[in-house]
mmCIF file of C-alpha atoms in Angstrom:
data_model
loop_
_atom_site.group_PDB
_atom_site.id
_atom_site.type_symbol
_atom_site.label_atom_id
_atom_site.label_comp_id
_atom_site.label_asym_id
_atom_site.label_seq_id
_atom_site.Cartn_x
_atom_site.Cartn_y
_atom_site.Cartn_z
ATOM 1 C CA UNK A 1 -57.060 38.962 96.387
ATOM 2 C CA UNK A 2 -55.281 38.404 93.092
ATOM 3 C CA UNK A 3 -58.001 37.486 90.657
ATOM 4 C CA UNK A 4 -58.560 36.629 86.979
ATOM 5 C CA UNK A 5 -62.053 36.815 85.464
ATOM 6 C CA UNK A 6 -62.870 34.515 82.546
ATOM 7 C CA UNK A 7 -66.288 34.848 80.906
ATOM 8 C CA UNK A 8 -67.938 34.804 77.509
ATOM 9 C CA UNK A 9 -68.879 38.084 75.768
ATOM 10 C CA UNK A 10 -72.144 39.347 77.253
ATOM 11 C CA UNK A 11 -71.812 37.406 80.514
ATOM 12 C CA UNK A 12 -71.447 40.626 82.515
ATOM 13 C CA UNK A 13 -67.708 40.376 83.176
ATOM 14 C CA UNK A 14 -67.032 44.118 82.975
ATOM 15 C CA UNK A 15 -69.919 45.029 85.271
ATOM 16 C CA UNK A 16 -68.988 42.434 87.875
ATOM 17 C CA UNK A 17 -65.281 43.356 87.706
ATOM 18 C CA UNK A 18 -66.236 46.932 88.588
ATOM 19 C CA UNK A 19 -68.364 45.763 91.533
ATOM 20 C CA UNK A 20 -65.671 43.358 92.808
ATOM 21 C CA UNK A 21 -63.085 46.135 92.494
ATOM 22 C CA UNK A 22 -65.109 48.384 94.811
ATOM 23 C CA UNK A 23 -66.062 45.562 97.189
ATOM 24 C CA UNK A 24 -62.485 44.419 97.827
ATOM 25 C CA UNK A 25 -60.777 47.778 97.204
ATOM 26 C CA UNK A 26 -58.530 46.415 94.453
ATOM 27 C CA UNK A 27 -57.968 47.777 90.921
ATOM 28 C CA UNK A 28 -59.152 46.198 87.688
ATOM 29 C CA UNK A 29 -56.184 45.838 85.352
ATOM 30 C CA UNK A 30 -57.162 45.920 81.686
ATOM 31 C CA UNK A 31 -54.290 44.666 79.546
ATOM 32 C CA UNK A 32 -55.724 46.483 76.525
ATOM 33 C CA UNK A 33 -55.673 49.777 78.434
ATOM 34 C CA UNK A 34 -52.114 49.124 79.697
ATOM 35 C CA UNK A 35 -50.942 48.416 76.160
ATOM 36 C CA UNK A 36 -52.529 51.598 74.812
ATOM 37 C CA UNK A 37 -51.009 53.625 77.694
ATOM 38 C CA UNK A 38 -47.489 52.251 77.070
ATOM 39 C CA UNK A 39 -47.769 52.994 73.351
ATOM 40 C CA UNK A 40 -49.096 56.507 74.009
ATOM 41 C CA UNK A 41 -46.350 57.253 76.557
ATOM 42 C CA UNK A 42 -43.670 55.881 74.226
ATOM 43 C CA UNK A 43 -42.225 53.515 76.824
ATOM 44 C CA UNK A 44 -39.690 50.918 75.717
ATOM 45 C CA UNK A 45 -42.300 48.155 76.021
ATOM 46 C CA UNK A 46 -44.794 50.366 74.193
ATOM 47 C CA UNK A 47 -42.411 50.876 71.275
ATOM 48 C CA UNK A 48 -41.755 47.139 71.002
ATOM 49 C CA UNK A 49 -45.493 46.372 71.142
ATOM 50 C CA UNK A 50 -46.237 49.052 68.528
ATOM 51 C CA UNK A 51 -43.792 47.406 66.096
ATOM 52 C CA UNK A 52 -45.730 44.124 66.298
ATOM 53 C CA UNK A 53 -49.074 45.908 65.897
ATOM 54 C CA UNK A 54 -47.773 47.873 62.895
ATOM 55 C CA UNK A 55 -46.788 44.564 61.286
ATOM 56 C CA UNK A 56 -50.296 43.209 61.901
ATOM 57 C CA UNK A 57 -49.051 40.689 64.472
ATOM 58 C CA UNK A 58 -50.211 39.866 67.989
ATOM 59 C CA UNK A 59 -48.000 41.170 70.786
ATOM 60 C CA UNK A 60 -46.010 38.113 72.036
ATOM 61 C CA UNK A 61 -47.015 36.605 75.362
ATOM 62 C CA UNK A 62 -43.672 37.342 77.062
ATOM 63 C CA UNK A 63 -44.022 41.057 76.246
ATOM 64 C CA UNK A 64 -47.615 41.073 77.559
ATOM 65 C CA UNK A 65 -46.363 39.391 80.762
ATOM 66 C CA UNK A 66 -43.699 42.091 81.158
ATOM 67 C CA UNK A 67 -46.311 44.818 80.642
ATOM 68 C CA UNK A 68 -48.624 43.224 83.246
ATOM 69 C CA UNK A 69 -45.758 42.653 85.706
ATOM 70 C CA UNK A 70 -44.691 46.313 85.460
ATOM 71 C CA UNK A 71 -48.264 47.487 86.111
ATOM 72 C CA UNK A 72 -48.640 45.180 89.121
ATOM 73 C CA UNK A 73 -45.644 46.757 90.874
ATOM 74 C CA UNK A 74 -47.601 50.008 91.319
ATOM 75 C CA UNK A 75 -48.897 50.919 94.793
ATOM 76 C CA UNK A 76 -52.588 50.401 94.077
ATOM 77 C CA UNK A 77 -51.946 46.672 93.453
ATOM 78 C CA UNK A 78 -50.283 45.936 96.803
ATOM 79 C CA UNK A 79 -53.516 44.470 98.274
ATOM 80 C CA UNK A 80 -54.487 42.600 95.117
ATOM 81 C CA UNK A 81 -55.877 43.139 91.638
ATOM 82 C CA UNK A 82 -58.316 41.866 89.011
ATOM 83 C CA UNK A 83 -56.847 40.877 85.642
ATOM 84 C CA UNK A 84 -59.299 41.629 82.833
ATOM 85 C CA UNK A 85 -58.482 40.523 79.280
ATOM 86 C CA UNK A 86 -55.436 38.436 80.156
ATOM 87 C CA UNK A 87 -54.816 35.577 79.837
ATOM 88 C CA UNK A 88 -57.036 34.937 76.800
ATOM 89 C CA UNK A 89 -55.427 31.700 75.615
ATOM 90 C CA UNK A 90 -53.917 28.582 77.147
ATOM 91 C CA UNK A 91 -50.446 29.649 75.983
ATOM 92 C CA UNK A 92 -50.838 32.964 77.832
ATOM 93 C CA UNK A 93 -52.081 31.160 80.965
ATOM 94 C CA UNK A 94 -49.044 28.864 80.906
ATOM 95 C CA UNK A 95 -46.711 31.825 80.376
ATOM 96 C CA UNK A 96 -48.339 33.650 83.293
ATOM 97 C CA UNK A 97 -48.043 30.512 85.431
ATOM 98 C CA UNK A 98 -44.274 30.369 84.766
ATOM 99 C CA UNK A 99 -43.804 34.035 85.725
ATOM 100 C CA UNK A 100 -43.511 35.402 89.271
ATOM 101 C CA UNK A 101 -47.116 36.698 89.214
ATOM 102 C CA UNK A 102 -49.186 34.707 91.707
ATOM 103 C CA UNK A 103 -52.934 34.284 91.198
ATOM 104 C CA UNK A 104 -55.259 33.379 94.094
ATOM 105 C CA UNK A 105 -58.503 32.688 92.247
ATOM 106 C CA UNK A 106 -59.948 32.524 88.749
ATOM 107 C CA UNK A 107 -63.636 33.431 88.473
ATOM 108 C CA UNK A 108 -65.845 32.269 85.624
ATOM 109 C CA UNK A 109 -69.382 33.614 85.156
ATOM 110 C CA UNK A 110 -71.562 31.030 83.413
ATOM 111 C CA UNK A 111 -74.500 32.157 81.267
ATOM 112 C CA UNK A 112 -76.456 30.054 78.750
ATOM 113 C CA UNK A 113 -75.456 30.817 75.164
ATOM 114 C CA UNK A 114 -79.013 31.645 74.036
ATOM 115 C CA UNK A 115 -79.341 34.092 76.924
ATOM 116 C CA UNK A 116 -76.104 35.813 75.847
ATOM 117 C CA UNK A 117 -77.384 36.110 72.259
ATOM 118 C CA UNK A 118 -80.633 37.611 73.603
ATOM 119 C CA UNK A 119 -78.750 40.060 75.811
ATOM 120 C CA UNK A 120 -76.295 41.275 73.179
ATOM 121 C CA UNK A 121 -78.610 41.309 70.167
ATOM 122 C CA UNK A 122 -81.108 43.346 72.191
ATOM 123 C CA UNK A 123 -78.668 46.177 72.876
ATOM 124 C CA UNK A 124 -79.436 49.528 71.278
ATOM 125 C CA UNK A 125 -77.063 52.469 70.870
ATOM 126 C CA UNK A 126 -77.911 56.087 70.084
ATOM 127 C CA UNK A 127 -76.337 57.129 66.788
ATOM 128 C CA UNK A 128 -75.952 60.694 68.104
ATOM 129 C CA UNK A 129 -74.877 60.626 71.771
ATOM 130 C CA UNK A 130 -73.931 56.946 72.228
ATOM 131 C CA UNK A 131 -76.387 56.289 75.095
ATOM 132 C CA UNK A 132 -77.221 52.613 75.640
ATOM 133 C CA UNK A 133 -80.651 50.992 75.790
ATOM 134 C CA UNK A 134 -82.020 47.464 75.484
ATOM 135 C CA UNK A 135 -85.071 46.007 73.735
ATOM 136 C CA UNK A 136 -85.998 44.062 76.908
ATOM 137 C CA UNK A 137 -84.044 45.323 79.929
ATOM 138 C CA UNK A 138 -83.862 49.077 79.319
ATOM 139 C CA UNK A 139 -86.450 50.127 76.778
ATOM 140 C CA UNK A 140 -86.577 53.740 75.532
ATOM 141 C CA UNK A 141 -89.729 55.786 76.244
ATOM 142 C CA UNK A 142 -90.357 56.060 72.498
ATOM 143 C CA UNK A 143 -89.503 53.068 70.329
ATOM 144 C CA UNK A 144 -86.315 53.698 68.333
ATOM 145 C CA UNK A 145 -85.700 57.140 69.882
ATOM 146 C CA UNK A 146 -83.044 58.082 72.458
ATOM 147 C CA UNK A 147 -84.465 59.367 75.775
ATOM 148 C CA UNK A 148 -81.504 61.709 76.227
ATOM 149 C CA UNK A 149 -81.093 63.500 72.906
ATOM 150 C CA UNK A 150 -83.850 62.306 70.577
ATOM 151 C CA UNK A 151 -81.357 60.594 68.256
ATOM 152 C CA UNK A 152 -82.162 57.352 66.453
ATOM 153 C CA UNK A 153 -81.328 54.040 68.141
ATOM 154 C CA UNK A 154 -79.530 51.279 66.271
ATOM 155 C CA UNK A 155 -78.112 47.804 66.820
ATOM 156 C CA UNK A 156 -74.321 47.724 66.528
ATOM 157 C CA UNK A 157 -72.875 45.516 63.785
ATOM 158 C CA UNK A 158 -71.055 43.337 66.309
ATOM 159 C CA UNK A 159 -74.365 42.753 68.132
ATOM 160 C CA UNK A 160 -76.022 40.985 65.188
ATOM 161 C CA UNK A 161 -76.963 37.396 66.234
ATOM 162 C CA UNK A 162 -74.701 35.706 63.632
ATOM 163 C CA UNK A 163 -71.730 37.876 64.659
ATOM 164 C CA UNK A 164 -72.402 37.125 68.345
ATOM 165 C CA UNK A 165 -72.390 33.387 67.654
ATOM 166 C CA UNK A 166 -69.043 33.747 65.832
ATOM 167 C CA UNK A 167 -67.619 35.625 68.841
ATOM 168 C CA UNK A 168 -68.887 32.909 71.195
ATOM 169 C CA UNK A 169 -67.356 30.190 69.019
ATOM 170 C CA UNK A 170 -63.997 32.000 69.169
ATOM 171 C CA UNK A 171 -64.342 32.279 72.954
ATOM 172 C CA UNK A 172 -65.079 28.545 73.331
ATOM 173 C CA UNK A 173 -62.078 27.609 71.186
ATOM 174 C CA UNK A 174 -59.516 30.037 72.645
ATOM 175 C CA UNK A 175 -60.548 31.046 76.153
ATOM 176 C CA UNK A 176 -62.807 28.334 77.563
ATOM 177 C CA UNK A 177 -59.852 25.824 77.858
ATOM 178 C CA UNK A 178 -58.478 28.165 80.532
ATOM 179 C CA UNK A 179 -61.220 26.911 82.836
ATOM 180 C CA UNK A 180 -59.884 23.344 82.672
ATOM 181 C CA UNK A 181 -56.334 24.625 83.236
ATOM 182 C CA UNK A 182 -57.265 26.549 86.386
ATOM 183 C CA UNK A 183 -59.668 23.890 87.657
ATOM 184 C CA UNK A 184 -56.765 21.420 87.683
ATOM 185 C CA UNK A 185 -54.788 23.964 89.739
ATOM 186 C CA UNK A 186 -57.691 24.111 92.218
ATOM 187 C CA UNK A 187 -58.303 27.868 91.969
ATOM 188 C CA UNK A 188 -61.356 28.026 89.654
ATOM 189 C CA UNK A 189 -64.522 29.580 91.137
ATOM 190 C CA UNK A 190 -67.817 29.268 89.234
ATOM 191 C CA UNK A 191 -70.679 31.777 89.532
ATOM 192 C CA UNK A 192 -73.997 31.495 87.710
ATOM 193 C CA UNK A 193 -75.007 34.608 85.806
ATOM 194 C CA UNK A 194 -78.544 35.639 86.783
ATOM 195 C CA UNK A 195 -81.141 37.931 85.198
ATOM 196 C CA UNK A 196 -80.329 40.879 87.468
ATOM 197 C CA UNK A 197 -76.916 42.410 88.155
ATOM 198 C CA UNK A 198 -77.567 42.229 91.915
ATOM 199 C CA UNK A 199 -78.363 38.501 91.858
ATOM 200 C CA UNK A 200 -75.270 37.815 89.743
ATOM 201 C CA UNK A 201 -73.133 39.815 92.210
ATOM 202 C CA UNK A 202 -74.500 37.705 95.092
ATOM 203 C CA UNK A 203 -73.461 34.528 93.214
ATOM 204 C CA UNK A 204 -70.033 36.009 92.416
ATOM 205 C CA UNK A 205 -69.284 37.024 96.010
ATOM 206 C CA UNK A 206 -70.467 33.643 97.299
ATOM 207 C CA UNK A 207 -68.135 31.877 94.842
ATOM 208 C CA UNK A 208 -65.163 34.075 95.763
ATOM 209 C CA UNK A 209 -65.657 33.857 99.518
ATOM 210 C CA UNK A 210 -66.038 30.063 99.659
#
C-alpha cells in the first residue's frame, strides 16, 4: 500500500501512522526527517535545500519530489510506504501527481475542531525531563508535578487555544483542499477520529480495507 495521510494538527495522525506502519509492514516516510538527513549528510540535494533554507525560503516542490523519490527507491519501500508531511499544499499534490510516484490511497482522519482544541490545549509537558501528560486523558498523580522526575508541568506555547486555532486555520487554507483533489481522483478514504486510540485505529483500518 502506497499511502498519504492528511489530517489536522491534533487529529492523531502520527499515532495512527505508526500503527498502520506496523500493521501493513511498511515504513512511514517523514519528509522533514528526510530533508534533515540529506542536509546532515551533505548530499547534493541536501546542499541545494540548505541554500533555500539559509535564504529563508521554502524548499521548492520539485526538489522535495526528488528527495521523496530518492527515499522511495530504498528496499524498505518495495511493499509500500506512508507519506507523512507531504504533500502539504495543492501545488505539491499536483507536482506529486505529475511525477512517477504512484499513490494508492489518501487517508484523512476527521475530528471536530473543538475536540482538537481540547486535546491539544490539555497537553502538559515536564519542564525537566520532557514527559507528556494531559489534563483529561493522562493526568499526573499530583497536579502540576511530573510522575517521573518531580519536575513542574507546563503547557507548551504552541498548545495555547488561540495558537491552536491559528494552526487549524492554516491547515484549512493550505492542506484541506487536498481532500477535494484526491476525492476527485477516487482514492480518498475517510476515518472518524474517536475518543480512544483503539477505536480510531478500527475506523482507520476499516476505511483503508474497504
